[in-house]
Coordinates of C-alpha atoms and ligand atoms in Angstrom, one line a residue:
M183 CA 78.6 27.4 139.5
G184 CA 79.7 30.0 137.0
H185 CA 82.0 32.9 136.4
A186 CA 80.4 35.9 138.2
T187 CA 82.3 38.6 136.2
L188 CA 81.5 36.9 132.9
E189 CA 77.9 36.5 133.7
A190 CA 77.6 40.1 134.9
W191 CA 79.1 41.3 131.6
V192 CA 76.9 39.1 129.5
D193 CA 73.8 40.6 131.4
E194 CA 75.1 44.1 130.8
V195 CA 75.5 43.5 127.1
V196 CA 72.1 41.8 126.8
R197 CA 70.4 44.8 128.4
L198 CA 72.1 47.0 125.9
T199 CA 71.8 45.0 122.7
L200 CA 68.5 43.2 123.4
P201 CA 69.0 39.9 121.6
D202 CA 66.0 37.5 121.4
A203 CA 68.1 34.6 122.6
I204 CA 71.4 33.8 124.2
E205 CA 73.5 30.8 123.4
W206 CA 76.6 29.8 125.4
C207 CA 79.0 27.9 123.1
N208 CA 80.8 24.8 124.1
G209 CA 82.6 24.0 120.8
S210 CA 81.0 20.6 120.4
D211 CA 80.4 18.9 117.0
E212 CA 76.6 18.9 117.7
E213 CA 76.7 22.7 118.3
S214 CA 78.8 23.3 115.2
A215 CA 76.3 21.2 113.1
R216 CA 73.4 23.3 114.5
I217 CA 75.1 26.6 113.8
N218 CA 76.2 25.7 110.3
G219 CA 72.7 24.4 109.6
R220 CA 71.3 27.8 110.7
L221 CA 73.8 29.6 108.4
V222 CA 72.7 27.3 105.5
S223 CA 69.0 27.9 106.1
T224 CA 69.4 31.7 106.0
G225 CA 71.6 31.5 102.9
S226 CA 74.7 32.8 104.6
F227 CA 76.5 29.5 104.0
I228 CA 76.5 27.6 100.7
P229 CA 77.4 24.0 101.4
L230 CA 80.2 22.8 99.1
N231 CA 80.5 19.5 97.2
A232 CA 80.1 17.0 100.0
E233 CA 82.6 14.6 98.4
K234 CA 85.3 17.0 97.4
H235 CA 84.9 19.4 100.4
P236 CA 83.1 17.6 103.2
N237 CA 81.7 19.8 105.9
S238 CA 82.8 23.0 104.1
Y239 CA 81.0 26.1 103.2
L240 CA 81.2 29.2 101.1
A241 CA 80.3 32.6 102.6
R242 CA 80.0 36.0 100.9
S243 CA 80.5 39.2 102.8
G244 CA 78.9 42.5 102.0
P245 CA 80.7 44.0 99.0
N246 CA 81.9 47.0 101.1
D247 CA 83.1 44.7 103.9
V248 CA 86.0 42.7 102.5
A249 CA 89.1 43.7 104.3
R250 CA 90.5 45.1 107.5
V251 CA 89.7 48.8 107.8
E252 CA 92.6 50.6 109.4
D253 CA 91.0 54.0 109.2
R254 CA 88.1 52.7 111.3
T255 CA 90.3 50.9 113.8
F256 CA 90.9 52.8 117.1
I257 CA 93.1 52.4 120.1
C258 CA 91.1 54.0 123.0
S259 CA 93.8 54.4 125.7
R260 CA 93.1 56.9 128.4
D261 CA 96.1 58.9 127.3
A262 CA 96.4 59.7 123.6
E263 CA 100.2 59.5 123.9
D264 CA 99.8 55.8 124.6
A265 CA 98.3 55.1 121.2
G266 CA 101.0 56.9 119.4
P267 CA 101.1 58.5 116.0
T268 CA 100.5 55.2 114.0
N269 CA 97.1 54.5 115.6
N270 CA 93.8 56.3 115.5
W271 CA 93.0 57.4 119.0
R272 CA 89.7 58.3 120.7
A273 CA 89.2 59.0 124.4
P274 CA 87.6 55.8 125.9
A275 CA 84.6 57.7 127.3
A276 CA 83.9 59.4 124.0
M277 CA 84.2 56.2 122.1
H278 CA 81.9 54.4 124.5
E279 CA 79.4 57.2 123.9
T280 CA 79.7 56.8 120.1
L281 CA 79.2 53.1 120.3
R282 CA 76.3 53.0 122.7
P283 CA 73.6 54.1 120.3
L284 CA 75.0 51.8 117.6
L285 CA 74.8 48.9 120.0
A286 CA 71.5 49.8 121.6
G287 CA 69.0 47.2 120.4
A288 CA 71.5 46.0 117.7
M289 CA 70.8 42.3 118.4
R290 CA 67.0 42.6 118.4
G291 CA 65.5 39.6 116.6
K292 CA 68.9 37.8 116.8
T293 CA 70.7 35.3 118.9
M294 CA 73.7 36.5 120.9
Y295 CA 76.4 33.9 121.1
V296 CA 78.7 33.8 124.1
V297 CA 81.9 32.4 122.8
P298 CA 84.7 31.5 125.2
Y299 CA 88.0 30.6 123.5
L300 CA 91.5 29.8 124.4
L301 CA 94.5 31.3 122.7
G302 CA 97.6 29.1 122.9
P303 CA 97.9 25.4 123.7
P304 CA 95.8 24.1 126.6
G305 CA 97.9 23.9 129.7
S306 CA 100.4 26.4 128.4
P307 CA 101.6 29.1 130.8
M308 CA 101.4 31.4 127.8
A309 CA 97.7 30.6 127.0
K310 CA 95.0 33.3 127.5
V311 CA 91.2 33.2 127.5
G312 CA 89.0 35.5 125.5
V313 CA 85.3 35.7 125.3
E314 CA 83.5 37.1 122.3
L315 CA 79.8 38.1 122.4
T316 CA 78.6 38.2 118.9
D317 CA 75.3 38.1 116.9
S318 CA 77.1 36.6 113.9
P319 CA 76.9 32.8 113.6
Y320 CA 79.5 33.2 110.8
V321 CA 81.9 34.5 113.4
V322 CA 81.1 31.6 115.7
A323 CA 81.8 29.1 112.9
N324 CA 85.1 30.8 112.1
L325 CA 86.2 31.0 115.8
R326 CA 85.6 27.3 116.2
I327 CA 88.3 26.7 113.6
M328 CA 90.6 29.6 114.5
T329 CA 90.7 29.0 118.3
R330 CA 90.2 26.4 120.9
M331 CA 86.6 27.3 121.5
G332 CA 84.3 26.3 124.3
E333 CA 85.4 23.7 126.8
P334 CA 89.2 24.2 126.8
A335 CA 88.5 27.9 127.5
L336 CA 85.9 27.3 130.2
A337 CA 88.3 24.8 131.8
A338 CA 91.1 27.5 131.8
L339 CA 88.7 30.2 133.0
G340 CA 87.3 28.4 136.0
E341 CA 85.1 30.6 138.3
T342 CA 87.4 33.5 138.6
G343 CA 90.0 33.4 135.8
A344 CA 90.9 36.6 133.8
F345 CA 89.7 37.0 130.2
S346 CA 89.8 39.5 127.4
R347 CA 86.4 40.8 126.3
G348 CA 85.2 41.2 122.8
L349 CA 81.8 42.5 121.8
H350 CA 80.8 42.2 118.2
A351 CA 77.6 43.4 116.6
V352 CA 76.9 43.1 112.8
A353 CA 74.4 46.0 113.1
S354 CA 73.7 47.4 109.6
L355 CA 77.2 47.0 108.1
D356 CA 77.2 50.8 107.6
P357 CA 80.9 51.6 106.6
Q358 CA 80.4 55.2 108.0
N359 CA 79.6 53.8 111.4
R360 CA 82.1 51.0 111.4
Y361 CA 84.3 51.0 114.5
I362 CA 86.9 48.4 115.5
S363 CA 87.6 49.9 119.0
H364 CA 90.2 48.7 121.4
F365 CA 90.2 49.7 125.1
P366 CA 93.6 48.3 126.3
E367 CA 93.0 49.5 129.9
E368 CA 89.7 47.6 130.0
N369 CA 91.0 44.5 128.1
L370 CA 88.1 45.1 125.8
V371 CA 87.4 45.3 122.0
V372 CA 84.1 46.5 120.6
S373 CA 83.5 46.0 116.9
V374 CA 80.3 47.2 115.1
N375 CA 79.2 47.3 111.5
S376 CA 81.6 44.7 110.0
N377 CA 81.5 41.0 109.6
Y378 CA 84.9 40.6 107.9
G379 CA 87.5 38.3 109.4
G380 CA 90.1 40.7 110.9
N381 CA 87.4 43.1 112.0
A382 CA 85.0 40.6 113.4
L383 CA 87.0 37.5 114.6
L384 CA 88.1 39.4 117.6
S385 CA 90.5 36.6 118.7
K386 CA 92.8 37.4 115.9
K387 CA 94.2 40.8 115.2
C388 CA 92.2 42.5 118.0
F389 CA 93.1 40.3 120.9
A390 CA 96.1 38.1 119.8
L391 CA 98.0 41.2 118.6
R392 CA 96.5 44.6 119.6
L393 CA 95.4 43.8 123.2
A394 CA 98.1 41.1 123.6
S395 CA 100.9 43.5 122.6
V396 CA 99.9 45.7 125.5
L397 CA 99.7 42.8 127.9
A398 CA 103.1 41.6 126.6
R399 CA 104.7 45.0 127.3
D400 CA 103.3 45.0 130.8
E401 CA 104.1 41.3 131.5
G402 CA 107.5 41.1 129.7
W403 CA 106.9 39.0 126.6
L404 CA 106.2 39.6 122.9
A405 CA 103.0 39.3 120.8
E406 CA 104.1 39.4 117.2
H407 CA 102.7 39.2 113.6
M408 CA 105.0 36.2 112.9
L409 CA 104.8 32.7 111.4
I410 CA 106.6 30.0 113.3
L411 CA 108.4 27.1 111.5
C412 CA 110.8 24.3 112.2
L413 CA 113.6 23.5 109.8
T414 CA 115.1 20.0 110.3
D415 CA 118.4 19.2 108.7
P416 CA 119.6 15.8 107.4
Q417 CA 121.2 15.1 110.8
G418 CA 117.9 15.6 112.5
R419 CA 118.8 19.0 114.0
K420 CA 115.9 21.4 114.4
T421 CA 116.1 25.1 114.0
Y422 CA 112.9 27.0 115.0
M423 CA 112.4 30.4 113.3
T424 CA 109.7 33.1 113.3
A425 CA 109.1 35.5 110.4
A426 CA 107.3 38.8 110.3
F427 CA 106.0 39.9 106.9
P428 CA 103.2 42.4 106.3
S429 CA 99.7 40.9 105.5
A430 CA 99.5 38.9 102.2
C431 CA 103.3 38.8 101.7
G432 CA 103.6 35.0 101.9
K433 CA 103.8 34.1 105.6
T434 CA 101.4 31.1 105.1
N435 CA 103.4 29.9 102.1
L436 CA 106.8 30.2 103.9
A437 CA 105.4 28.4 107.0
M438 CA 104.3 25.5 104.8
L439 CA 107.3 25.4 102.4
I440 CA 107.9 22.1 100.7
P441 CA 111.6 21.5 100.0
P442 CA 112.4 20.8 96.3
P443 CA 113.2 17.1 95.6
R444 CA 116.9 17.5 96.0
Y445 CA 116.6 18.9 99.5
R446 CA 113.7 16.6 100.5
D447 CA 115.7 13.5 99.3
A448 CA 118.7 14.7 101.3
G449 CA 116.6 14.8 104.4
W450 CA 115.6 18.5 104.8
K451 CA 112.1 19.1 106.3
V452 CA 110.0 22.2 107.0
E453 CA 107.1 21.9 109.5
T454 CA 104.6 24.6 110.4
I455 CA 103.9 25.7 114.0
G456 CA 101.9 28.9 113.1
D457 CA 101.3 31.0 110.0
D458 CA 100.3 34.4 111.3
I459 CA 100.9 35.2 115.0
A460 CA 103.5 34.2 117.6
W461 CA 103.5 34.8 121.3
L462 CA 107.1 34.6 122.7
K463 CA 108.2 34.4 126.3
F464 CA 111.5 33.6 128.0
G465 CA 111.8 29.9 129.2
A466 CA 113.5 28.7 132.3
D467 CA 116.7 28.3 130.3
G468 CA 116.7 32.0 129.3
R469 CA 115.8 31.4 125.7
L470 CA 112.8 32.8 123.9
Y471 CA 110.0 30.3 123.3
A472 CA 107.1 30.7 120.9
V473 CA 103.6 29.4 120.8
N474 CA 101.0 29.9 118.1
P475 CA 98.0 31.3 119.9
E476 CA 95.7 30.2 117.1
A477 CA 94.3 26.8 116.0
G478 CA 93.5 27.5 112.4
F479 CA 94.6 29.4 109.3
F480 CA 92.8 32.4 107.9
G481 CA 94.7 32.4 104.7
V482 CA 94.5 34.5 101.5
A483 CA 93.0 32.2 98.8
P484 CA 94.0 33.9 95.5
G485 CA 97.4 32.6 94.5
T486 CA 97.1 29.5 96.7
S487 CA 97.3 26.4 94.6
Y488 CA 98.5 22.8 94.5
R489 CA 101.7 24.2 92.9
T490 CA 102.3 27.2 95.2
N491 CA 101.1 25.7 98.5
P492 CA 99.7 22.1 98.4
N493 CA 99.8 22.0 102.3
A494 CA 97.4 24.8 102.5
M495 CA 95.2 23.3 99.8
F496 CA 95.0 20.0 101.8
A497 CA 94.4 21.9 105.0
C498 CA 91.3 23.6 103.6
S499 CA 90.0 20.6 101.7
T500 CA 87.6 19.6 104.5
N501 CA 85.9 21.2 107.6
S502 CA 86.7 24.6 106.2
I503 CA 85.0 27.9 105.4
F504 CA 85.7 29.9 102.2
T505 CA 84.9 33.6 102.1
N506 CA 84.5 35.7 99.0
V507 CA 85.9 33.2 96.5
A508 CA 84.1 31.9 93.4
L509 CA 81.9 28.9 93.1
R510 CA 81.9 26.3 90.3
P511 CA 78.8 24.5 89.1
D512 CA 79.9 21.3 90.8
G513 CA 80.0 22.9 94.2
T514 CA 83.7 23.3 94.4
V515 CA 85.6 26.6 94.8
W516 CA 87.9 28.6 92.5
W517 CA 90.0 31.7 92.6
E518 CA 92.6 33.5 90.6
G519 CA 95.8 31.6 90.8
Y520 CA 94.0 28.3 91.6
G521 CA 95.9 26.6 88.8
G522 CA 94.8 25.5 85.3
A523 CA 92.6 27.5 82.9
P524 CA 89.7 29.5 84.4
P525 CA 86.5 27.5 84.3
D526 CA 84.0 28.5 81.6
Q527 CA 81.4 29.4 84.1
L528 CA 81.5 30.5 87.7
I529 CA 79.5 32.4 90.3
D530 CA 81.8 35.2 91.4
W531 CA 82.4 36.3 95.0
R532 CA 79.4 38.6 94.8
G533 CA 77.1 35.9 93.7
R534 CA 76.9 36.9 90.0
P535 CA 77.5 34.8 86.9
W536 CA 81.1 35.0 85.7
T537 CA 83.0 33.9 82.6
P538 CA 86.6 34.2 81.6
D539 CA 85.5 37.3 79.5
S540 CA 84.2 39.1 82.6
K541 CA 86.0 42.3 83.4
T542 CA 86.2 41.7 87.2
T543 CA 88.0 39.0 89.2
A544 CA 86.0 35.9 90.1
A545 CA 87.3 35.9 93.6
H546 CA 88.0 39.0 95.7
P547 CA 91.8 39.5 95.9
N548 CA 91.4 39.2 99.7
G549 CA 89.2 36.1 99.5
R550 CA 90.0 33.7 102.4
F551 CA 90.0 30.1 103.6
T552 CA 89.5 29.3 107.2
A553 CA 91.1 25.9 107.9
P554 CA 91.9 23.8 111.0
A555 CA 95.7 23.8 111.6
R556 CA 95.7 20.2 112.6
Q557 CA 94.6 19.3 109.0
C558 CA 97.8 20.7 107.5
P559 CA 100.0 17.8 106.3
C560 CA 103.1 19.6 107.4
I561 CA 101.9 20.7 110.9
S562 CA 104.6 20.1 113.4
P563 CA 103.9 17.5 116.1
E564 CA 105.2 20.2 118.5
W565 CA 102.7 22.8 117.3
D566 CA 100.6 22.6 120.5
R567 CA 103.5 21.9 122.9
P568 CA 102.5 23.9 126.1
E569 CA 106.0 25.3 126.6
G570 CA 106.4 26.3 122.9
V571 CA 109.5 26.0 120.8
P572 CA 112.9 27.7 121.3
I573 CA 113.4 30.3 118.6
S574 CA 116.9 30.7 117.1
A575 CA 116.1 33.1 114.2
M576 CA 113.7 35.9 113.7
I577 CA 113.2 37.0 110.1
F578 CA 111.7 40.3 108.9
G579 CA 110.7 40.9 105.3
G580 CA 108.6 42.8 102.9
R581 CA 107.7 43.3 99.3
R582 CA 110.4 45.5 97.7
A583 CA 111.0 45.6 94.0
S584 CA 114.4 47.3 94.6
V585 CA 117.0 48.2 97.3
M586 CA 116.5 45.2 99.6
P587 CA 118.8 42.2 99.0
L588 CA 117.4 38.6 99.1
V589 CA 118.7 38.2 102.7
Y590 CA 121.0 39.7 105.2
Q591 CA 121.8 39.2 108.9
S592 CA 121.8 42.0 111.5
W593 CA 124.9 42.4 113.7
N594 CA 123.0 41.8 116.9
W595 CA 119.6 42.2 118.7
Q596 CA 119.8 46.0 118.8
H597 CA 120.6 46.3 115.1
G598 CA 117.9 43.6 114.4
T599 CA 115.4 45.8 116.2
Y600 CA 116.4 48.7 114.0
V601 CA 116.0 46.4 110.9
G602 CA 112.5 45.5 112.0
A603 CA 111.6 49.1 113.0
T604 CA 112.5 50.4 109.5
M605 CA 110.8 47.7 107.5
T606 CA 109.0 48.9 104.4
S607 CA 106.7 47.0 102.0
E608 CA 104.3 47.5 99.1
R609 CA 100.7 47.6 100.1
T610 CA 98.5 44.4 99.5
A611 CA 94.8 43.8 99.3
A612 CA 94.6 42.6 103.0
A613 CA 93.6 46.1 104.1
A614 CA 91.7 48.8 102.4
G615 CA 94.1 51.2 100.5
T616 CA 96.1 51.6 97.3
V617 CA 97.8 48.3 96.4
G618 CA 101.5 48.7 95.5
E619 CA 102.1 51.9 97.4
L620 CA 105.2 51.7 99.6
R621 CA 104.6 52.1 103.3
R622 CA 106.7 51.7 106.5
D623 CA 105.4 48.7 108.4
P624 CA 107.6 48.2 111.5
M625 CA 107.9 44.6 112.4
A626 CA 104.8 44.1 110.2
M627 CA 103.0 45.4 113.2
L628 CA 101.9 48.8 111.9
P629 CA 98.2 47.9 111.9
F630 CA 98.4 45.7 114.9
C631 CA 100.5 47.4 117.7
G632 CA 98.1 48.3 120.5
Y633 CA 100.3 51.1 121.9
H634 CA 102.9 53.7 120.9
M635 CA 105.2 52.3 118.3
A636 CA 108.3 53.9 119.8
D637 CA 107.4 52.4 123.2
Y638 CA 107.1 49.1 121.4
W639 CA 110.6 49.4 120.0
R640 CA 111.8 50.2 123.6
H641 CA 110.1 47.1 124.8
W642 CA 112.0 45.1 122.1
L643 CA 115.3 46.6 123.2
E644 CA 114.5 45.8 126.8
M645 CA 113.7 42.2 125.9
G646 CA 117.2 42.1 124.3
R647 CA 118.8 43.4 127.4
R648 CA 117.1 40.6 129.4
G649 CA 117.9 37.9 126.9
G650 CA 121.4 38.9 126.1
D651 CA 123.3 36.4 124.0
L652 CA 120.5 33.9 124.1
M653 CA 118.3 36.2 122.0
P654 CA 117.4 34.9 118.5
R655 CA 119.6 36.1 115.6
V656 CA 117.7 38.6 113.4
F657 CA 117.5 38.5 109.6
H658 CA 115.8 40.4 106.8
V659 CA 114.6 38.8 103.5
N660 CA 113.0 40.1 100.3
W661 CA 111.7 37.5 97.8
F662 CA 110.3 40.3 95.6
R663 CA 113.3 42.1 94.1
K664 CA 112.7 42.7 90.4
D665 CA 114.9 43.1 87.4
A666 CA 114.7 46.0 84.9
A667 CA 112.0 44.1 82.9
G668 CA 109.9 43.8 86.1
K669 CA 110.5 40.1 86.5
F670 CA 111.3 38.6 90.0
F671 CA 114.9 37.5 90.3
W672 CA 114.1 34.9 93.0
P673 CA 111.9 31.9 92.2
G674 CA 110.6 31.8 95.7
F675 CA 108.3 29.1 97.2
G676 CA 110.2 25.9 97.9
E677 CA 113.5 27.3 96.6
S678 CA 113.5 29.7 99.5
I679 CA 114.7 26.8 101.6
R680 CA 118.2 27.8 100.5
V681 CA 117.8 31.0 102.4
L682 CA 116.4 29.2 105.5
I683 CA 119.4 26.8 105.4
W684 CA 121.8 29.7 105.3
I685 CA 119.9 31.3 108.2
A686 CA 120.1 28.1 110.2
E687 CA 123.8 27.8 109.6
R688 CA 124.4 31.3 110.7
C689 CA 122.5 30.6 113.9
R690 CA 124.9 27.7 114.5
G691 CA 127.9 30.0 113.9
S692 CA 128.8 28.5 110.6
G693 CA 127.6 29.5 107.1
P694 CA 129.8 31.7 105.0
A695 CA 129.0 35.4 104.9
V696 CA 130.5 38.6 103.8
E697 CA 130.3 41.8 105.7
S698 CA 128.4 44.6 103.9
P699 CA 127.4 48.1 105.1
I700 CA 123.9 46.8 106.0
G701 CA 124.8 43.5 107.7
W702 CA 126.2 40.1 106.8
I703 CA 125.1 38.8 103.4
P704 CA 125.6 35.3 102.0
T705 CA 128.0 34.6 99.2
V706 CA 126.2 33.5 96.0
A707 CA 127.9 30.1 96.4
S708 CA 126.6 29.7 100.0
L709 CA 123.0 29.8 98.7
D710 CA 123.8 26.7 96.7
A711 CA 121.8 28.3 93.8
A712 CA 123.9 27.1 90.9
D713 CA 121.2 24.7 89.7
L714 CA 118.5 27.5 89.7
G715 CA 119.6 28.7 86.3
L716 CA 120.1 32.2 87.7
A717 CA 122.7 33.9 85.5
Q718 CA 125.6 35.0 87.7
A719 CA 124.7 38.6 87.1
A720 CA 121.2 38.0 88.3
A721 CA 122.4 36.1 91.3
D722 CA 124.8 39.0 92.2
A723 CA 122.0 41.5 91.7
L724 CA 119.9 39.6 94.2
L725 CA 122.5 40.3 96.9
R726 CA 123.7 43.7 95.6
I727 CA 123.8 46.6 98.0
D728 CA 123.5 49.8 95.8
R729 CA 125.1 52.5 97.9
D730 CA 123.1 55.4 96.3
E731 CA 119.8 53.6 96.8
W732 CA 120.8 52.8 100.4
R733 CA 121.9 56.4 101.2
A734 CA 118.4 57.6 100.1
E735 CA 116.9 54.8 102.2
V736 CA 118.8 55.8 105.2
A737 CA 117.8 59.5 104.8
A738 CA 114.2 58.5 104.6
R739 CA 114.6 56.3 107.7
E740 CA 116.0 59.1 109.7
T741 CA 113.0 61.3 108.8
Y742 CA 110.7 58.4 109.7
L743 CA 112.3 57.6 113.0
K744 CA 112.4 61.3 114.0
S745 CA 108.7 61.6 113.3
F746 CA 108.2 59.7 116.5
G747 CA 109.7 62.6 118.4
D748 CA 111.3 62.2 121.8
K749 CA 110.0 58.7 122.3
V750 CA 112.2 57.2 119.6
P751 CA 114.9 55.1 121.4
P752 CA 118.3 56.7 120.9
E753 CA 119.7 53.3 120.1
L754 CA 117.7 53.2 116.8
L755 CA 118.9 56.6 115.8
A756 CA 122.4 55.5 116.6
E757 CA 122.0 52.4 114.4
N758 CA 120.8 54.6 111.5
A759 CA 123.7 57.0 111.9
A760 CA 126.1 54.1 112.0
L761 CA 124.7 52.7 108.8
A762 CA 124.9 56.1 107.2
S763 CA 128.6 56.3 108.1
R764 CA 129.2 52.7 106.8
L765 CA 127.7 53.8 103.5
A766 CA 129.6 57.0 103.2
Ligands
OXD41 C1 95.6 38.6 108.2 C2 96.1 39.9 108.0 O1 94.4 38.3 108.0 O2 97.3 40.2 108.3 O3 96.4 37.7 108.7 O4 95.4 40.8 107.4
MN42 MN1 98.3 38.6 109.4

């Protein structure tokens, strides 16, 4: 008894890649111990201090293999037009031809792991099965944390169930021949020459976003780069929200926000459902429900500390994997922003001795922790509810030193779609490129939308027509506005609960707001920020709409939207024109 299609595909890949052995993964503890042991014996895993970090390991990637590679990521749809101008496109047949010699014999001398995994809660109508064939035990160890790997997937798959295919070969890690190739019409991803997270854990960006966004378009749902959280008020009322920020802009921190004492004591609570990806589908009541397809966090380590995000620190204290961070002599980990003075001596992320006088960082800026979601102290008891949670608010945001106020609310779903489509943010270290440079990142999906971005906007508008008044309210936030001296106005972290509270009130139809040309903004008083020690001028500046800056922004947006040609939905151009006239 088996799954004939899966077995046939495994046979085909074996004939091409020629592994020495094949191992079907079931996700058991025994299997995990064996694979981790193998990684330790080859030096790929360094076991961490068994008391302070039980069952946890440090891994180091190749120094040229430390981030997602957007220029080596391809959407290989039959029609180039389907990939759109924001994706690299190759014809499927041509890409298969490029990949074949790179894959031929690539697993010689190695074990090929067959890794079935489930994305989404077991028993959920939204859950989907993927299978990754990989010659990287590091990938298997990560997938075991990031997904429901093995048995839950096999149970969902049965003998005939559908699944997405992922083929991953480490090969020689040659950056010139690195390809992260998506074949949406074949429900297939092929990744060669990288062993870095987003390029190699094919469940994550490749399946749960790029392939899933295409499935979502075809099946009438949404696959989004969004955290999911639950805000509970002192009366026990829950508001579920999602938020889309570009990579490394604080989704994990917001999802795990700890209310400052005044709010905590009053009974406010924030719980995490997901920190990176949301799948959203209409429920029987017509509302949009979200599930987290993942089972773990693949978080950015630098900057994460017991001060900035204790929940993440607890989550990754055991049963976790650290990649490209520094190692202390006592077998614990360290990174920039860990808190406290830098240790006198470390081994840096490349495995070299490091001291505070060293010219380079001890951890790579995109160093990561892989931690089980269930270990997070603030994980919501509803995080694996099969039907998901009903979403009231969707929040967009980016890193903008100027222009963007702390928060504003869009007029309606169509306007909210426009707000998401025109999102802009400063580049971070999560992908190769120049850090700090401004780039448009619609819905934080620029690197992750598996089809034409303008068709994706159409799909959003279509979802809005279906959902009508029951669609979530849409907001935009910016924690990163700076004053003339380059200092952030907003303290961020736990204090951002004030913004979430305003958002929740707005969703309930209360919450004071003033109409501005760009949308509704809170009054300074409604953010309850008097105790933050923000001078009134600074508080006003946080919410200020500078008409000149905004006119320039609107002109740039028009150029941007028009760069999508005929495909751009007229509704978005109309929203831009309406904003221009409100600013006139
Ligand atoms: C991530 C990313 O790893 O967005 O989540 O790069
Ligand atoms: Mn992400």
